[in-house]
Amino acid sequence: MRKSEPGDYVNGLISDIERGSTLDGPGIRTVVFLKGCPLSCVWCHNPETLLPAPQPVWEAGRCAACGQCAAACPTETLSLGLDGMRFPPAEVCGTCAMPCVQACPNAALTVCGERVEAEAVLKTIRRDAPFYAESGGGVTFSGGEPLAQAAFVTALAQACRENGIHTALDTSCFAPWPVLSGLLPWTDLLLCDLKMFDSARHRQLTGVPSNGILENIRRADAAGCPIWIRRPVIPGVNDSPEDMEVTADFAATLRHLERFELLPFNAFAGLKYRKIGRPFPLAGSTPPILETQDLLTGILRSRGLPCP
């Protein structure tokens, strides 16, 4: 394992490590979820990874509504209402030692976010090496946004390469190009979460424009990195045929595109928002109807794109 400085291991902030995944790249994979993301997508299905700091998470089924957590909160703004747990503002919550978690007698409050050394994460990744070899899998760095912790991810990706483990980077591609390009030599597959093509609409829905994202994808393709584009399909939000047409035209110019996936909206993400005390922006939304999914798939295939 390479070190950032003599005597110091590279460390990062993660929310979880999921083993045995078949949804985030080829084969059986270990997915390392990193905390912190510069985007604020209204449909985010991992809202617990947005904050670049540890934070409390509430499990309603374990809660006895005893009030001990609220009594322990140093800001005196934590409370339990009919709509669930209400935490202090994100810029405040988690900056303390989280005495609310220690005060809970039923472990209904836990901490999401752990600072770990790359060496410790690599040990977990190595455990499933036989499954990677058998299935053509490997490790996927996801989040959150892995490019927001580029030094940590680079150290892990380099170590995986040295151990013969396939690496995939699940990213919005929103970062300065030198950050992304620095990771490409250690990345076997780029999973690009391209939310929408139109830059103004992209900014409205995610908080950032798409023009830099599109340019980074073009540059990664020119560098020869294998690419999968993954597009979440949110009914009434980003499922217009017009935007898919221009997205498909863009994708058709990529020489190293191996796959274009359409990912149906998952309303179960609302449960995660409740756990961190945030309102779900798309409450009441439903998955895309089959006809819309078929229409968008047809647009991709009309350009000869590899769409499952």
Coordinates of C-alpha atoms in Angstrom, one line a residue:
M1 CA 0.0 0.0 0.0
R2 CA 1.5 3.4 -1.0
K3 CA 1.5 6.1 1.6
S4 CA 0.7 9.8 1.0
E5 CA 3.7 10.9 3.2
P6 CA 6.4 8.9 5.0
G7 CA 4.7 7.3 8.0
D8 CA 1.1 8.3 7.1
Y9 CA -1.4 6.0 5.5
V10 CA -4.0 7.6 3.2
N11 CA -7.4 7.6 4.8
G12 CA -10.9 8.4 3.7
L13 CA -14.5 8.8 4.9
I14 CA -16.8 6.0 3.9
S15 CA -20.4 5.2 4.7
D16 CA -20.5 1.5 3.9
I17 CA -18.8 -1.4 2.1
E18 CA -21.2 -3.7 0.3
R19 CA -19.9 -7.1 -0.6
G20 CA -21.4 -9.4 -3.3
S21 CA -23.0 -6.7 -5.4
T22 CA -24.1 -7.5 -9.0
L23 CA -25.5 -4.0 -9.8
D24 CA -22.4 -1.8 -10.0
G25 CA -20.3 -3.1 -12.9
P26 CA -19.5 -6.6 -14.3
G27 CA -19.4 -9.7 -12.2
I28 CA -19.6 -9.9 -8.4
R29 CA -18.3 -6.8 -6.8
T30 CA -17.4 -5.1 -3.6
V31 CA -18.7 -1.6 -3.5
V32 CA -17.0 1.1 -1.4
F33 CA -19.4 3.9 -0.7
L34 CA -17.6 7.2 0.1
K35 CA -19.2 10.1 1.9
G36 CA -19.5 13.6 0.4
C37 CA -20.9 14.8 -2.9
P38 CA -20.9 18.2 -4.7
L39 CA -24.2 17.4 -6.4
S40 CA -27.6 17.7 -4.8
C41 CA -29.8 15.6 -7.1
V42 CA -33.5 15.7 -6.2
W43 CA -33.8 12.0 -6.7
C44 CA -30.6 10.9 -4.9
H45 CA -30.9 7.3 -3.7
N46 CA -28.0 7.5 -1.3
P47 CA -28.8 10.7 0.7
E48 CA -26.8 9.4 3.6
T49 CA -23.6 9.9 1.5
L50 CA -24.1 13.5 0.6
L51 CA -22.7 15.1 3.8
P52 CA -18.8 14.9 3.9
A53 CA -18.9 14.2 7.6
P54 CA -20.2 11.5 10.0
Q55 CA -23.9 11.9 10.9
P56 CA -26.5 10.2 13.0
V57 CA -29.0 7.8 11.4
W58 CA -32.3 6.9 13.0
E59 CA -33.9 3.4 12.9
A60 CA -37.6 3.8 13.6
G61 CA -38.2 0.2 14.5
R62 CA -35.8 0.3 17.4
C63 CA -36.9 3.7 18.8
A64 CA -38.8 3.8 22.1
A65 CA -39.5 7.5 21.8
C66 CA -37.9 7.9 25.3
G67 CA -36.4 11.3 24.5
Q68 CA -33.0 10.6 25.9
C69 CA -31.3 11.5 22.5
A70 CA -33.0 14.9 22.4
A71 CA -32.0 15.6 26.0
A72 CA -28.3 14.8 25.1
C73 CA -28.2 17.0 22.0
P74 CA -25.9 20.0 22.7
T75 CA -27.8 22.2 20.2
E76 CA -31.2 21.4 21.8
T77 CA -32.7 21.1 18.3
L78 CA -33.0 17.3 17.9
S79 CA -36.6 16.1 18.4
L80 CA -38.9 13.3 17.5
G81 CA -42.2 14.2 15.9
L82 CA -45.1 12.5 14.1
D83 CA -43.1 12.7 10.9
G84 CA -40.0 11.1 12.3
M85 CA -36.7 12.3 13.8
R86 CA -35.7 15.9 13.3
F87 CA -32.0 16.5 13.4
P88 CA -30.1 19.8 13.7
P89 CA -29.2 21.5 10.4
A90 CA -26.7 19.5 8.3
E91 CA -23.9 22.1 8.7
V92 CA -24.2 21.6 12.5
C93 CA -25.3 18.0 13.0
G94 CA -22.3 15.6 13.4
T95 CA -19.8 18.3 14.2
C96 CA -20.0 17.3 17.9
A97 CA -19.2 13.9 19.5
M98 CA -22.8 12.9 18.8
P99 CA -23.8 12.2 22.5
C100 CA -27.3 11.5 21.2
V101 CA -26.0 8.2 19.8
Q102 CA -24.4 7.2 23.1
A103 CA -27.6 8.2 25.0
C104 CA -29.9 6.0 23.0
P105 CA -30.6 2.8 25.1
N106 CA -31.9 0.8 22.1
A107 CA -29.3 1.6 19.4
A108 CA -32.0 3.4 17.4
L109 CA -29.4 6.0 16.6
T110 CA -26.2 5.0 14.8
V111 CA -23.4 6.8 13.0
C112 CA -23.1 6.9 9.3
G113 CA -19.6 7.7 8.3
E114 CA -16.3 6.2 9.4
R115 CA -12.8 7.4 8.7
V116 CA -10.7 4.5 7.7
E117 CA -7.2 3.8 6.3
A118 CA -6.9 2.5 2.8
E119 CA -5.1 -0.6 4.1
A120 CA -8.1 -1.6 6.1
V121 CA -10.4 -1.2 3.2
L122 CA -8.1 -3.2 1.0
K123 CA -8.2 -6.1 3.4
T124 CA -12.0 -6.2 3.1
I125 CA -11.7 -6.1 -0.7
R126 CA -9.2 -8.9 -0.8
R127 CA -11.5 -11.3 1.0
D128 CA -13.7 -11.7 -2.1
A129 CA -10.8 -12.1 -4.6
P130 CA -11.9 -15.7 -5.5
F131 CA -15.3 -14.4 -6.5
Y132 CA -13.9 -11.6 -8.6
A133 CA -11.7 -14.1 -10.5
E134 CA -14.6 -16.5 -11.1
S135 CA -17.2 -13.9 -12.1
G136 CA -15.1 -11.2 -13.8
G137 CA -15.9 -8.8 -11.0
G138 CA -13.9 -6.5 -8.8
V139 CA -14.2 -3.4 -6.7
T140 CA -16.4 -0.3 -7.4
F141 CA -15.8 3.0 -5.8
S142 CA -19.1 4.8 -5.4
G143 CA -20.8 7.2 -3.1
G144 CA -21.4 10.1 -2.7
E145 CA -18.8 11.2 -5.2
P146 CA -15.5 9.2 -5.2
L147 CA -13.7 12.0 -7.0
A148 CA -14.3 14.2 -3.9
Q149 CA -11.8 11.9 -2.1
A150 CA -9.4 11.4 -5.0
A151 CA -6.2 10.7 -3.0
F152 CA -7.9 8.0 -1.0
V153 CA -9.5 6.4 -4.0
T154 CA -6.3 6.6 -6.0
A155 CA -4.3 4.8 -3.2
L156 CA -6.9 2.0 -3.2
A157 CA -7.1 1.7 -6.9
Q158 CA -3.3 1.5 -7.2
A159 CA -3.3 -1.3 -4.6
C160 CA -6.1 -3.1 -6.4
R161 CA -4.2 -3.0 -9.6
E162 CA -1.1 -4.4 -7.9
N163 CA -3.3 -7.2 -6.6
G164 CA -4.9 -8.0 -10.0
I165 CA -8.3 -6.7 -8.9
H166 CA -10.6 -5.0 -11.5
T167 CA -11.5 -1.4 -10.5
A168 CA -14.6 0.6 -11.5
L169 CA -15.3 4.2 -10.7
D170 CA -19.0 5.1 -10.3
T171 CA -18.9 8.9 -10.7
S172 CA -20.9 11.9 -11.9
C173 CA -17.6 13.0 -13.5
F174 CA -18.1 16.4 -11.9
A175 CA -14.5 17.5 -10.9
P176 CA -11.6 19.3 -12.5
W177 CA -10.2 17.3 -15.3
P178 CA -6.8 16.8 -13.6
V179 CA -8.6 15.0 -10.7
L180 CA -10.3 12.6 -13.0
S181 CA -7.3 12.1 -15.3
G182 CA -5.1 11.3 -12.3
L183 CA -7.4 8.3 -11.5
L184 CA -7.8 7.0 -15.0
P185 CA -4.5 5.0 -15.1
W186 CA -5.8 2.9 -12.2
T187 CA -9.4 2.7 -13.4
D188 CA -10.5 -0.3 -15.5
L189 CA -14.0 0.9 -16.1
L190 CA -15.7 4.3 -15.8
L191 CA -19.4 4.2 -14.7
C192 CA -20.6 7.7 -15.7
D193 CA -23.9 8.7 -14.1
L194 CA -25.1 11.1 -16.8
K195 CA -28.3 12.6 -15.3
M196 CA -29.3 14.9 -18.2
F197 CA -27.7 16.5 -21.2
D198 CA -29.2 20.0 -21.1
S199 CA -26.8 22.0 -18.9
A200 CA -29.4 24.5 -17.5
R201 CA -31.8 21.8 -16.6
H202 CA -29.0 19.7 -15.2
R203 CA -28.1 22.6 -12.9
Q204 CA -31.7 23.0 -11.8
L205 CA -32.0 19.3 -10.9
T206 CA -28.5 18.6 -9.4
G207 CA -27.1 22.0 -8.5
V208 CA -24.3 21.9 -11.1
P209 CA -24.2 22.3 -14.9
S210 CA -23.5 19.4 -17.2
N211 CA -21.0 21.0 -19.7
G212 CA -17.9 20.2 -17.6
I213 CA -19.2 16.6 -17.0
L214 CA -19.7 16.0 -20.7
E215 CA -16.2 17.4 -21.5
N216 CA -14.7 15.0 -18.9
I217 CA -16.5 12.1 -20.4
R218 CA -15.2 13.0 -23.9
R219 CA -11.6 13.3 -22.5
A220 CA -11.8 10.0 -20.6
D221 CA -13.0 8.4 -23.9
A222 CA -10.1 10.0 -25.8
A223 CA -7.8 8.6 -23.2
G224 CA -9.1 5.1 -24.0
C225 CA -10.9 4.3 -20.8
P226 CA -13.8 1.8 -21.1
I227 CA -17.1 3.6 -20.3
W228 CA -20.6 2.7 -19.2
I229 CA -23.1 5.5 -19.2
R230 CA -25.9 5.1 -16.6
R231 CA -29.0 7.3 -16.7
P232 CA -31.5 7.4 -13.9
V233 CA -35.0 7.7 -15.3
I234 CA -37.2 9.9 -13.2
P235 CA -40.8 10.3 -14.4
G236 CA -41.6 13.9 -15.3
V237 CA -38.1 15.0 -14.4
N238 CA -35.5 13.8 -16.8
D239 CA -37.4 11.3 -19.0
S240 CA -38.1 13.6 -22.0
P241 CA -37.5 12.0 -25.4
E242 CA -35.9 15.3 -26.6
D243 CA -33.1 15.2 -24.0
M244 CA -32.6 11.5 -24.6
E245 CA -32.2 12.2 -28.3
V246 CA -29.3 14.6 -27.7
T247 CA -27.8 12.3 -25.0
A248 CA -27.9 9.4 -27.5
D249 CA -26.2 11.5 -30.2
F250 CA -23.5 12.4 -27.7
A251 CA -23.0 8.8 -26.6
A252 CA -22.7 7.7 -30.2
T253 CA -19.6 9.7 -30.6
L254 CA -17.8 7.8 -27.8
R255 CA -15.4 5.2 -29.1
H256 CA -15.0 3.3 -25.9
L257 CA -18.6 3.1 -24.8
E258 CA -19.4 -0.5 -23.8
R259 CA -22.9 -0.1 -22.3
F260 CA -25.7 2.5 -21.8
E261 CA -28.0 1.6 -18.9
L262 CA -31.3 3.1 -18.0
L263 CA -32.0 2.9 -14.3
P264 CA -35.7 3.2 -13.3
F265 CA -36.4 5.5 -10.4
N266 CA -36.6 3.7 -7.0
A267 CA -39.1 5.2 -4.6
F268 CA -37.7 3.2 -1.7
A269 CA -35.0 5.9 -1.4
G270 CA -37.6 7.8 0.6
L271 CA -37.0 5.5 3.6
K272 CA -33.3 6.6 3.7
Y273 CA -34.4 10.2 3.8
R274 CA -36.6 9.5 6.8
K275 CA -33.6 7.9 8.6
I276 CA -31.5 11.0 8.3
G277 CA -34.4 13.4 9.1
R278 CA -34.7 15.0 5.7
P279 CA -37.8 15.4 3.5
F280 CA -37.8 13.3 0.3
P281 CA -38.1 15.8 -2.6
L282 CA -39.8 13.2 -4.9
A283 CA -42.3 11.8 -2.3
G284 CA -45.2 10.3 -4.2
S285 CA -43.3 9.8 -7.4
T286 CA -43.7 6.4 -9.2
P287 CA -41.3 4.3 -11.4
P288 CA -41.4 5.1 -15.1
I289 CA -44.1 3.4 -17.0
L290 CA -43.1 0.6 -19.4
E291 CA -44.0 2.6 -22.5
T292 CA -41.7 5.4 -21.5
Q293 CA -38.8 3.0 -20.7
D294 CA -39.3 1.3 -24.1
L295 CA -39.4 4.6 -25.9
L296 CA -36.1 5.8 -24.4
T297 CA -34.5 2.4 -25.0
G298 CA -35.6 2.6 -28.6
I299 CA -33.9 6.0 -29.0
L300 CA -30.6 4.6 -27.7
R301 CA -30.8 1.5 -29.9
S302 CA -31.6 3.6 -33.0
R303 CA -28.1 5.0 -32.6
G304 CA -26.6 1.6 -32.4
L305 CA -25.8 2.0 -28.7
P306 CA -25.3 -1.1 -26.5
C307 CA -28.4 -0.8 -24.3
P308 CA -29.5 -3.9 -22.3

